[in-house]
């Protein structure tokens, strides 16, 4: 059954303590003894979901909410929440387009990504030569048939607003299907004179708007993660387990686990405990059996922890209750609302995402994620997936022009001009101009927002200025060059002294984790050595 098809009810059912037994993969009841509650459900069983739904609704007429209540009352239990990469079939009714509202959180000031966030919101930071970070969650939503999308932000939002309006404003909805991508900026009101205080507070401040939508679930996403995910599978598990909240989780090894919020689960995948960045004995206490969520025995030994991705499906009624009644002062989902929901006895479920995911929260993580798309034979993250493309603004730029240049293991964006230069293991952003004799190694160039004609460049040089782009015979290694940077001739940006941290904003650059970052619109004079 194709993704986005309608009709879904649990396809591996267990009726506890009665003669009905359980439903086998063909949808037929058997009289054998019940199997454990959270068994893996084969995708083939979903082929019969339409007939199961029709039979169920015939027997239990009413709304889908009543059907869910009936599911709880009868003790129906879903298959286990398996990996996103292996749980192939999707069968939602109502479909995600009409029943789910996506809320993408733009994040805070992005101080760890500074200076890339000096003139833009974190989700507007360029990515992978042609894209911006916000394109990842928006594209995942579109590919998952989710058409109602709000983006919440409060810092430097002009660039983000412009990109979203140009990229998505005219192609999201239709006559019969409402669709939108809208930015909601933090604002003061008579009821709340404060700006967003955290993720939960941001949603609470606009809850009056969100609850007007006739939907069943809220999908809470972050605007600074790099991954590809079918949210329909995520939502399907949420509905099948009749959860109030479902948390996307990553399997994690011990070395990386200390940097994340970890969770413990029971044998049915229900979350029972949270720990924020534990260490030592507290870390060891958070080990879980990840075979419950679908990993094989070998990988479960290697990855004995599960970390929250900061991505949630929350039932509408549960969200309103938690933010308005139970935790009206809570500011954060991950550290306050969701742990609080478990203490209240609400059903908080884990959903395993077993694929590439990166939180792009620091300069080093951002640099590595971008350079990761140049890896061979397989990149960490690929933009070449025709079944789930990443969308962005249509800029109608010409093909890149390469004149006597040596380019290896690199990704080149649209509309670039590369002249007799050497580029290795680098990402070159759109409209980049790289002059003769330049050497670019292990670098991320974000490109430019505009072109300078030959006449304009000649005029700038005649006045003693430096045109946009990389000048002749310059050498750039292990660096990030932000947009519209003016790099003169014979410049060396190679971190010659191996400095790990330095703030040289007046000189046009920062160094973080040994990576030189040239600020947007900065001018680096000819002959400079960094």
Coordinates of C-alpha atoms in Angstrom, one line a residue:
X1 CA 0.0 0.0 0.0
X2 CA 1.4 3.4 -1.0
X3 CA 2.4 5.9 1.6
X4 CA -0.4 8.3 2.4
X5 CA -3.1 5.8 1.8
X6 CA -6.1 6.0 4.2
X7 CA -7.4 3.6 6.8
X8 CA -5.4 2.4 9.8
X9 CA -6.1 0.5 12.9
X10 CA -3.7 -1.8 14.9
X11 CA -2.8 -4.7 12.9
X12 CA -1.4 -7.0 15.5
X13 CA -4.0 -7.0 18.2
X14 CA -4.0 -8.8 21.6
X15 CA -7.2 -9.0 23.7
X16 CA -5.9 -9.6 27.2
X17 CA -7.6 -12.2 29.4
X18 CA -10.4 -13.3 27.0
X19 CA -11.2 -16.0 24.4
X20 CA -10.5 -13.8 21.4
X21 CA -6.8 -14.5 21.5
X22 CA -4.9 -12.3 19.0
X23 CA -5.1 -11.3 15.4
X24 CA -2.5 -12.9 13.1
X25 CA -0.7 -11.1 10.3
X26 CA -3.6 -11.9 7.9
X27 CA -6.0 -10.1 10.2
X28 CA -7.7 -13.3 11.4
X29 CA -8.4 -14.0 15.0
X30 CA -6.8 -17.2 16.4
X31 CA -7.4 -19.1 19.6
X32 CA -3.8 -19.7 20.6
X33 CA -2.3 -18.1 23.6
X34 CA -1.6 -14.3 23.4
X35 CA 1.9 -13.3 22.4
X36 CA 3.9 -10.6 24.3
X37 CA 2.3 -7.2 24.0
X38 CA 4.9 -5.3 21.9
X39 CA 5.8 -7.7 19.1
X40 CA 7.1 -6.5 15.8
X41 CA 4.4 -6.1 13.3
X42 CA 5.1 -7.2 9.7
X43 CA 4.4 -4.7 7.1
X44 CA 2.4 -7.2 5.1
X45 CA -0.3 -7.1 7.7
X46 CA -1.1 -3.5 6.9
X47 CA -2.4 -4.6 3.5
X48 CA -5.6 -5.6 5.2
X49 CA -6.0 -2.4 7.2
X50 CA -8.8 -1.1 5.0
X51 CA -11.0 -4.1 5.6
X52 CA -10.1 -4.1 9.3
X53 CA -11.1 -0.5 9.6
X54 CA -14.4 -1.1 7.9
X55 CA -15.2 -4.1 10.1
X56 CA -14.2 -2.2 13.2
X57 CA -16.1 1.0 12.4
X58 CA -19.2 -1.1 11.4
X59 CA -19.1 -2.7 14.9
X60 CA -18.2 0.4 16.7
X61 CA -19.8 3.4 15.0
X62 CA -18.7 6.8 16.0
X63 CA -15.8 9.2 15.8
X64 CA -12.2 8.2 15.6
X65 CA -11.8 9.5 19.2
X66 CA -14.4 7.0 20.3
X67 CA -12.6 4.3 18.4
X68 CA -9.4 5.1 20.3
X69 CA -11.4 5.0 23.5
X70 CA -12.8 1.7 22.5
X71 CA -9.3 0.5 21.7
X72 CA -8.2 1.3 25.2
X73 CA -11.2 -0.2 26.8
X74 CA -10.8 -3.5 25.0
X75 CA -7.1 -3.7 25.8
X76 CA -5.9 -3.7 22.2
X77 CA -2.2 -3.5 22.0
X78 CA -0.1 -2.5 19.0
X79 CA 2.9 -4.1 17.4
X80 CA 6.3 -2.9 18.7
X81 CA 7.6 0.5 17.5
X82 CA 10.2 -0.6 15.1
X83 CA 12.9 1.4 13.3
X84 CA 11.8 4.1 10.9
X85 CA 13.9 2.5 8.2
X86 CA 12.2 -0.9 8.4
X87 CA 8.6 -0.1 9.2
X88 CA 7.7 0.4 5.6
X89 CA 3.9 0.6 5.2
X90 CA 1.8 3.6 6.3
X91 CA -1.9 3.6 6.6
X92 CA -3.4 6.6 8.4
X93 CA -7.1 7.5 8.7
X94 CA -7.6 10.4 8.8
X95 CA -4.5 11.1 6.7
X96 CA -1.7 13.3 8.1
X97 CA -2.6 16.2 5.7
X98 CA -5.9 16.8 7.4
X99 CA -5.3 15.6 10.9
X100 CA -1.8 16.8 11.9
X101 CA -0.4 20.3 12.5
X102 CA 3.4 20.6 12.4
X103 CA 5.1 23.2 14.7
X104 CA 8.8 23.8 13.9
X105 CA 10.7 25.5 16.7
X106 CA 13.2 28.0 15.4
X107 CA 15.4 27.8 18.5
X108 CA 17.1 30.4 20.6
X109 CA 19.7 33.0 19.7
X110 CA 22.0 30.4 18.3
X111 CA 25.0 31.6 20.3
X112 CA 26.9 28.3 19.8
X113 CA 26.6 28.8 16.0
X114 CA 27.7 32.4 16.1
X115 CA 28.9 34.2 13.9
X116 CA 26.7 32.2 11.4
X117 CA 23.7 33.5 13.4
X118 CA 24.9 37.1 13.5
X119 CA 22.5 38.3 10.8
X120 CA 20.0 35.4 10.5
X121 CA 17.9 32.9 12.6
X122 CA 19.5 29.5 13.2
X123 CA 17.0 27.7 10.8
X124 CA 18.0 30.1 8.0
X125 CA 21.7 29.2 8.1
X126 CA 22.8 27.8 4.6
X127 CA 23.3 24.1 4.3
X128 CA 24.7 21.8 1.6
X129 CA 25.5 24.4 -1.1
X130 CA 21.9 25.1 -2.1
X131 CA 19.7 24.8 0.9
X132 CA 19.0 26.2 4.4
X133 CA 18.5 24.3 7.6
X134 CA 14.7 25.0 7.7
X135 CA 14.3 23.1 4.4
X136 CA 15.0 19.8 6.1
X137 CA 12.0 19.7 8.5
X138 CA 9.7 21.4 6.0
X139 CA 10.7 18.9 3.3
X140 CA 10.2 16.0 5.6
X141 CA 6.7 17.4 6.4
X142 CA 5.8 17.7 2.7
X143 CA 7.1 14.3 1.9
X144 CA 5.0 13.0 4.8
X145 CA 1.9 14.5 3.4
X146 CA 1.7 17.2 6.2
X147 CA 0.6 20.5 4.8
X148 CA -0.1 22.6 7.8
X149 CA 3.2 24.0 9.1
X150 CA 4.0 26.8 11.5
X151 CA 7.6 28.0 12.2
X152 CA 8.1 29.7 15.5
X153 CA 11.0 32.2 15.9
X154 CA 12.1 35.3 17.7
X155 CA 15.7 36.1 16.6
X156 CA 16.8 37.7 13.4
X157 CA 13.9 36.3 11.5
X158 CA 13.9 38.5 8.4
X159 CA 16.1 36.1 6.3
X160 CA 14.0 33.1 7.4
X161 CA 10.7 34.9 6.6
X162 CA 12.0 35.8 3.1
X163 CA 13.2 32.3 2.3
X164 CA 10.0 30.6 3.5
X165 CA 7.7 33.0 1.6
X166 CA 9.7 32.6 -1.6
X167 CA 10.1 28.8 -1.3
X168 CA 6.7 27.6 -0.1
X169 CA 4.0 30.2 -0.1
X170 CA 2.5 29.3 -3.5
X171 CA 2.7 25.5 -3.6
X172 CA 1.4 24.1 -0.3
X173 CA -2.4 24.2 -0.6
X174 CA -5.2 23.6 -3.0
X175 CA -8.9 24.1 -3.5
X176 CA -9.8 21.1 -1.3
X177 CA -6.7 20.9 0.9
X178 CA -5.6 23.7 3.1
X179 CA -1.8 24.0 3.2
X180 CA 0.6 26.6 4.5
X181 CA 4.0 27.3 5.8
X182 CA 3.8 30.4 8.1
X183 CA 6.3 32.1 10.4
X184 CA 5.0 33.1 13.9
X185 CA 7.3 35.5 15.6
X186 CA 7.4 36.1 19.3
X187 CA 5.1 38.9 20.3
X188 CA 3.9 40.7 23.4
X189 CA 0.2 40.6 24.4
X190 CA -1.9 41.9 27.3
X191 CA -1.9 38.4 28.7
X192 CA 1.8 37.7 28.3
X193 CA 4.3 40.6 28.0
X194 CA 7.3 38.2 27.7
X195 CA 9.1 36.8 24.7
X196 CA 9.4 33.0 24.2
X197 CA 11.0 31.5 27.3
X198 CA 11.5 28.0 25.9
X199 CA 10.0 25.4 23.6
X200 CA 6.9 24.7 25.6
X201 CA 6.3 28.4 26.4
X202 CA 6.6 29.2 22.6
X203 CA 3.8 26.7 21.8
X204 CA 1.7 27.9 24.8
X205 CA 1.8 31.5 23.7
X206 CA 0.3 30.5 20.3
X207 CA -2.0 27.7 21.6
X208 CA -5.0 29.9 21.1
X209 CA -4.2 29.8 17.3
X210 CA -3.2 26.1 17.1
X211 CA -6.3 24.8 18.8
X212 CA -8.5 26.4 16.1
X213 CA -7.2 23.8 13.7
X214 CA -9.4 20.7 13.3
X215 CA -6.6 18.2 13.9
X216 CA -5.8 15.2 16.1
X217 CA -2.1 15.7 16.8
X218 CA 0.6 18.2 17.0
X219 CA 4.0 17.3 15.5
X220 CA 6.7 19.2 17.3
X221 CA 10.0 19.6 15.4
X222 CA 13.3 21.4 15.7
X223 CA 14.6 23.7 13.0
X224 CA 18.3 22.8 13.3
X225 CA 18.5 19.0 12.7
X226 CA 19.7 17.2 9.6
X227 CA 17.9 13.9 8.9
X228 CA 15.3 12.4 6.6
X229 CA 12.2 10.9 8.2
X230 CA 8.7 9.8 7.2
X231 CA 6.6 11.4 10.0
X232 CA 3.6 9.3 8.9
X233 CA 5.3 6.2 10.4
X234 CA 5.9 8.2 13.6
X235 CA 2.3 9.3 13.8
X236 CA 1.1 5.7 13.0
X237 CA 2.9 4.3 16.0
X238 CA 1.5 7.1 18.1
X239 CA -2.0 6.2 17.1
X240 CA -1.6 2.4 17.3
X241 CA -0.2 2.6 20.9
X242 CA -2.9 5.1 21.9
X243 CA -0.2 7.3 23.4
X244 CA -0.7 10.8 24.7
X245 CA 2.9 11.7 23.7
X246 CA 5.4 9.8 21.4
X247 CA 9.0 10.8 21.6
X248 CA 11.4 10.1 18.7
X249 CA 14.5 8.3 20.0
X250 CA 17.9 7.4 18.7
X251 CA 19.9 4.3 19.7
X252 CA 23.1 5.6 21.3
X253 CA 26.5 4.2 22.3
X254 CA 28.1 5.1 25.7
X255 CA 30.6 7.5 24.3
X256 CA 28.0 9.8 22.8
X257 CA 25.2 9.2 25.3
X258 CA 26.6 11.7 27.9
X259 CA 25.7 14.6 25.6
X260 CA 22.0 13.8 25.3
X261 CA 18.9 13.5 27.3
X262 CA 18.4 9.7 27.9
X263 CA 15.3 7.7 28.5
X264 CA 14.4 4.3 30.0
X265 CA 11.5 2.2 28.7
X266 CA 9.6 -0.8 29.7
X267 CA 9.0 -4.0 27.7
X268 CA 6.3 -2.3 25.7
X269 CA 8.3 0.8 24.7
X270 CA 6.6 3.1 27.2
X271 CA 9.0 5.7 28.7
X272 CA 9.4 5.4 32.5
X273 CA 12.4 7.6 33.3
X274 CA 14.4 10.6 32.0
X275 CA 17.9 11.7 32.7
X276 CA 19.5 14.9 31.3
X277 CA 23.2 14.3 30.1
X278 CA 24.0 11.7 32.9
X279 CA 27.5 10.6 33.7
X280 CA 29.2 7.8 35.6
X281 CA 26.9 5.5 37.6
X282 CA 23.9 7.6 36.6
X283 CA 24.7 6.9 32.9
X284 CA 25.0 3.1 33.5
X285 CA 21.7 3.2 35.2
X286 CA 20.0 4.4 32.0
X287 CA 20.9 1.3 29.9
X288 CA 17.9 -0.3 28.3
X289 CA 17.1 -3.3 26.1
X290 CA 16.9 -1.6 22.7
X291 CA 15.7 -4.9 21.1
X292 CA 12.3 -3.8 22.5
X293 CA 12.3 -1.0 19.9
X294 CA 13.4 -3.3 17.0
X295 CA 17.2 -3.5 17.1
X296 CA 18.8 -6.9 16.6
X297 CA 20.8 -8.4 19.4
X298 CA 24.2 -7.4 18.1
X299 CA 23.4 -3.7 17.6
X300 CA 21.5 -3.6 20.8
X301 CA 24.7 -4.5 22.6
X302 CA 26.6 -1.7 20.8
X303 CA 23.8 0.8 21.4
X304 CA 22.3 0.2 24.8
X305 CA 21.0 3.8 25.4
X306 CA 18.2 5.7 23.8
X307 CA 18.4 9.5 23.4
X308 CA 15.6 11.9 22.8
X309 CA 15.7 13.6 19.4
X310 CA 13.6 16.6 20.6
X311 CA 10.9 15.5 18.2
X312 CA 7.4 14.7 19.5
X313 CA 3.9 13.7 18.5
X314 CA 1.4 15.0 21.0
X315 CA -2.3 14.4 21.0
X316 CA -4.3 17.7 20.8
X317 CA -6.2 17.2 24.1
X318 CA -3.0 16.2 25.9
X319 CA -1.1 19.2 24.7
X320 CA -3.9 21.6 25.8
X321 CA -4.1 19.9 29.2
X322 CA -0.4 19.9 29.8
X323 CA 0.4 23.4 28.8
X324 CA -2.7 25.1 30.3
X325 CA -3.7 23.1 33.3
X326 CA -0.9 20.8 34.5
X327 CA 2.3 22.8 33.8
X328 CA 1.2 26.4 33.1
X329 CA 4.7 27.7 34.1
X330 CA 6.8 25.1 32.4
X331 CA 9.1 26.5 29.7
X332 CA 10.7 23.4 28.1
X333 CA 9.2 20.2 26.6
X334 CA 12.3 18.0 27.1
X335 CA 13.2 18.8 30.6
X336 CA 9.8 19.7 32.1
X337 CA 6.6 18.9 30.3
X338 CA 7.3 15.4 29.0
X339 CA 9.0 14.1 32.2
X340 CA 6.1 15.7 34.0
X341 CA 3.6 13.9 31.8
X342 CA 5.1 10.5 32.8
X343 CA 4.8 11.4 36.5
X344 CA 1.1 12.2 35.9
X345 CA 0.6 8.7 34.5
X346 CA 0.0 9.8 30.9
X347 CA 1.1 7.4 28.2
X348 CA 4.5 8.5 26.8
X349 CA 5.8 6.2 24.2
X350 CA 9.2 5.9 22.5
X351 CA 9.6 5.6 18.7
X352 CA 13.0 4.4 17.4
X353 CA 14.5 6.3 14.5
X354 CA 17.4 4.2 13.3
X355 CA 19.0 6.4 10.7
X356 CA 21.3 9.4 10.2
X357 CA 20.5 12.3 12.4
X358 CA 22.6 15.3 13.5
X359 CA 21.8 18.2 15.8
X360 CA 23.5 21.1 14.1
X361 CA 23.9 23.2 17.3
X362 CA 27.6 24.1 17.2
X363 CA 30.1 25.3 14.6
X364 CA 32.0 22.0 14.7
X365 CA 28.8 19.9 14.2
X366 CA 27.7 22.2 11.4
X367 CA 31.0 21.9 9.7
X368 CA 31.1 18.1 10.0
X369 CA 27.6 17.7 8.8
X370 CA 28.3 19.8 5.6
X371 CA 31.5 18.0 4.8
X372 CA 29.8 14.7 5.5
X373 CA 27.9 15.0 2.3
X374 CA 31.1 14.7 0.3
X375 CA 32.1 11.4 1.8
X376 CA 32.7 8.5 -0.5
X377 CA 31.4 6.0 -1.5
X378 CA 28.4 7.0 0.6
X379 CA 27.7 10.4 2.1
X380 CA 26.4 10.7 5.7
X381 CA 23.3 12.5 4.3
X382 CA 22.3 12.4 0.7
X383 CA 20.3 15.0 -1.2
X384 CA 19.9 12.6 -4.1
X385 CA 16.8 10.7 -2.9
X386 CA 14.1 11.0 -5.5
X387 CA 11.5 9.4 -3.3
X388 CA 12.0 12.1 -0.5
X389 CA 13.6 15.2 -2.1
X390 CA 14.7 18.2 -0.1
X391 CA 12.9 21.3 -1.4
X392 CA 14.2 24.9 -1.4
X393 CA 13.7 28.2 -3.0
X394 CA 13.7 28.1 -6.8
X395 CA 16.4 30.6 -7.8
X396 CA 16.6 30.0 -11.5
X397 CA 20.4 30.1 -11.5
X398 CA 22.5 29.0 -14.5
X399 CA 24.7 25.8 -14.2
X400 CA 28.0 26.2 -12.6
X401 CA 30.9 27.0 -14.9
X402 CA 34.3 25.2 -14.3
X403 CA 37.2 26.6 -16.3
X404 CA 40.5 24.7 -16.1
X405 CA 39.7 23.8 -12.5
X406 CA 40.7 20.6 -10.6
X407 CA 37.7 19.5 -8.4
X408 CA 37.7 16.3 -6.4
X409 CA 35.4 14.9 -3.7
X410 CA 33.4 18.1 -3.5
X411 CA 29.8 19.4 -3.9
X412 CA 29.3 22.5 -6.1
X413 CA 26.1 24.6 -5.8
X414 CA 24.2 26.4 -8.5
X415 CA 25.6 29.3 -10.5
X416 CA 29.2 29.1 -9.5
X417 CA 32.2 30.3 -11.5
X418 CA 35.4 28.4 -10.8
X419 CA 38.5 29.5 -12.7
X420 CA 41.8 27.5 -12.8
X421 CA 41.6 26.7 -9.1
X422 CA 41.9 23.5 -7.0
X423 CA 39.0 22.3 -4.9
X424 CA 39.2 19.2 -2.7
X425 CA 36.8 17.7 -0.2
X426 CA 34.8 20.9 0.1
X427 CA 31.3 22.3 -0.3
X428 CA 31.0 25.3 -2.5
X429 CA 27.7 27.3 -2.2
X430 CA 25.7 29.0 -4.8
X431 CA 27.0 31.9 -6.8
X432 CA 30.6 31.3 -5.5
X433 CA 33.4 33.0 -7.5
X434 CA 36.8 31.4 -7.1
X435 CA 39.6 33.0 -9.0
X436 CA 42.8 31.7 -10.6
X437 CA 45.3 29.9 -8.5
X438 CA 43.1 29.5 -5.4
X439 CA 43.2 26.3 -3.3
X440 CA 40.2 25.2 -1.3
X441 CA 40.6 22.2 1.0
X442 CA 38.3 20.7 3.6
X443 CA 36.3 24.0 3.5
X444 CA 32.7 25.1 3.4
X445 CA 32.0 28.1 1.2
X446 CA 28.4 29.4 1.5
X447 CA 28.6 31.5 -1.7
X448 CA 26.8 34.8 -2.3
X449 CA 23.3 36.4 -2.4
X450 CA 24.1 38.2 -5.6
X451 CA 26.3 38.3 -8.6
X452 CA 28.9 41.0 -9.5
X453 CA 29.4 41.5 -13.2
X454 CA 32.9 41.8 -14.7
X455 CA 32.4 45.5 -15.0
X456 CA 31.3 45.8 -11.3
X457 CA 34.3 43.7 -10.2
X458 CA 36.6 45.9 -12.2
X459 CA 35.1 49.0 -10.8
X460 CA 35.5 47.7 -7.2
X461 CA 39.2 46.8 -7.8
X462 CA 39.8 50.2 -9.5
X463 CA 38.6 51.9 -6.3
X464 CA 41.0 49.8 -4.2
X465 CA 38.2 47.4 -2.9
X466 CA 37.9 43.6 -3.0
X467 CA 35.1 42.0 -4.9
X468 CA 32.9 39.2 -3.6
X469 CA 34.5 35.8 -3.8
X470 CA 37.9 34.1 -3.3
X471 CA 40.8 36.1 -4.7
X472 CA 43.7 34.9 -6.8
X473 CA 46.2 32.5 -5.2
X474 CA 44.4 32.4 -1.9
X475 CA 44.5 29.2 0.2
X476 CA 41.6 28.2 2.4
X477 CA 41.7 25.1 4.5
X478 CA 39.4 23.8 7.3
X479 CA 37.3 26.9 7.3
X480 CA 33.8 28.2 6.9
X481 CA 33.4 31.2 4.6
X482 CA 30.0 32.8 5.1
X483 CA 28.0 34.5 2.3
X484 CA 29.2 37.6 0.5
X485 CA 32.7 37.4 1.9
X486 CA 35.3 39.5 0.2
X487 CA 38.6 37.4 0.3
X488 CA 41.5 39.3 -1.3
X489 CA 44.4 37.9 -3.3
X490 CA 47.1 35.8 -1.7
X491 CA 45.1 35.3 1.5
X492 CA 45.8 32.2 3.7
X493 CA 43.0 31.1 5.9
X494 CA 44.7 27.9 7.3
X495 CA 44.8 28.5 11.1
X496 CA 48.6 28.5 10.9
X497 CA 49.1 28.6 14.6
X498 CA 46.6 25.9 15.4
X499 CA 44.4 28.2 17.6
X500 CA 41.3 26.5 19.0
X501 CA 39.3 29.4 20.2
X502 CA 39.5 33.1 19.1
X503 CA 37.1 36.0 18.7
X504 CA 38.3 38.5 16.1
X505 CA 35.0 40.0 15.1
X506 CA 36.6 43.4 14.1
X507 CA 39.0 41.5 11.8
X508 CA 36.1 39.6 10.2
X509 CA 36.5 36.1 11.7
X510 CA 36.1 33.7 14.6
X511 CA 37.9 30.5 15.5
X512 CA 35.9 27.8 17.2
X513 CA 37.1 24.2 17.7
X514 CA 40.0 25.0 15.5
X515 CA 37.7 26.0 12.6
X516 CA 38.1 29.5 11.2
X517 CA 34.7 31.1 10.4
X518 CA 34.7 34.2 8.2
X519 CA 31.7 36.4 9.0
X520 CA 29.0 37.3 6.4
X521 CA 29.9 40.3 4.3
X522 CA 33.4 40.4 5.9
X523 CA 36.4 41.9 4.0
X524 CA 39.7 40.0 4.4
X525 CA 42.5 42.2 2.8
X526 CA 44.9 40.8 0.3
X527 CA 48.0 39.1 1.9
X528 CA 46.2 38.3 5.2
X529 CA 47.4 35.2 7.0
X530 CA 45.1 33.6 9.5

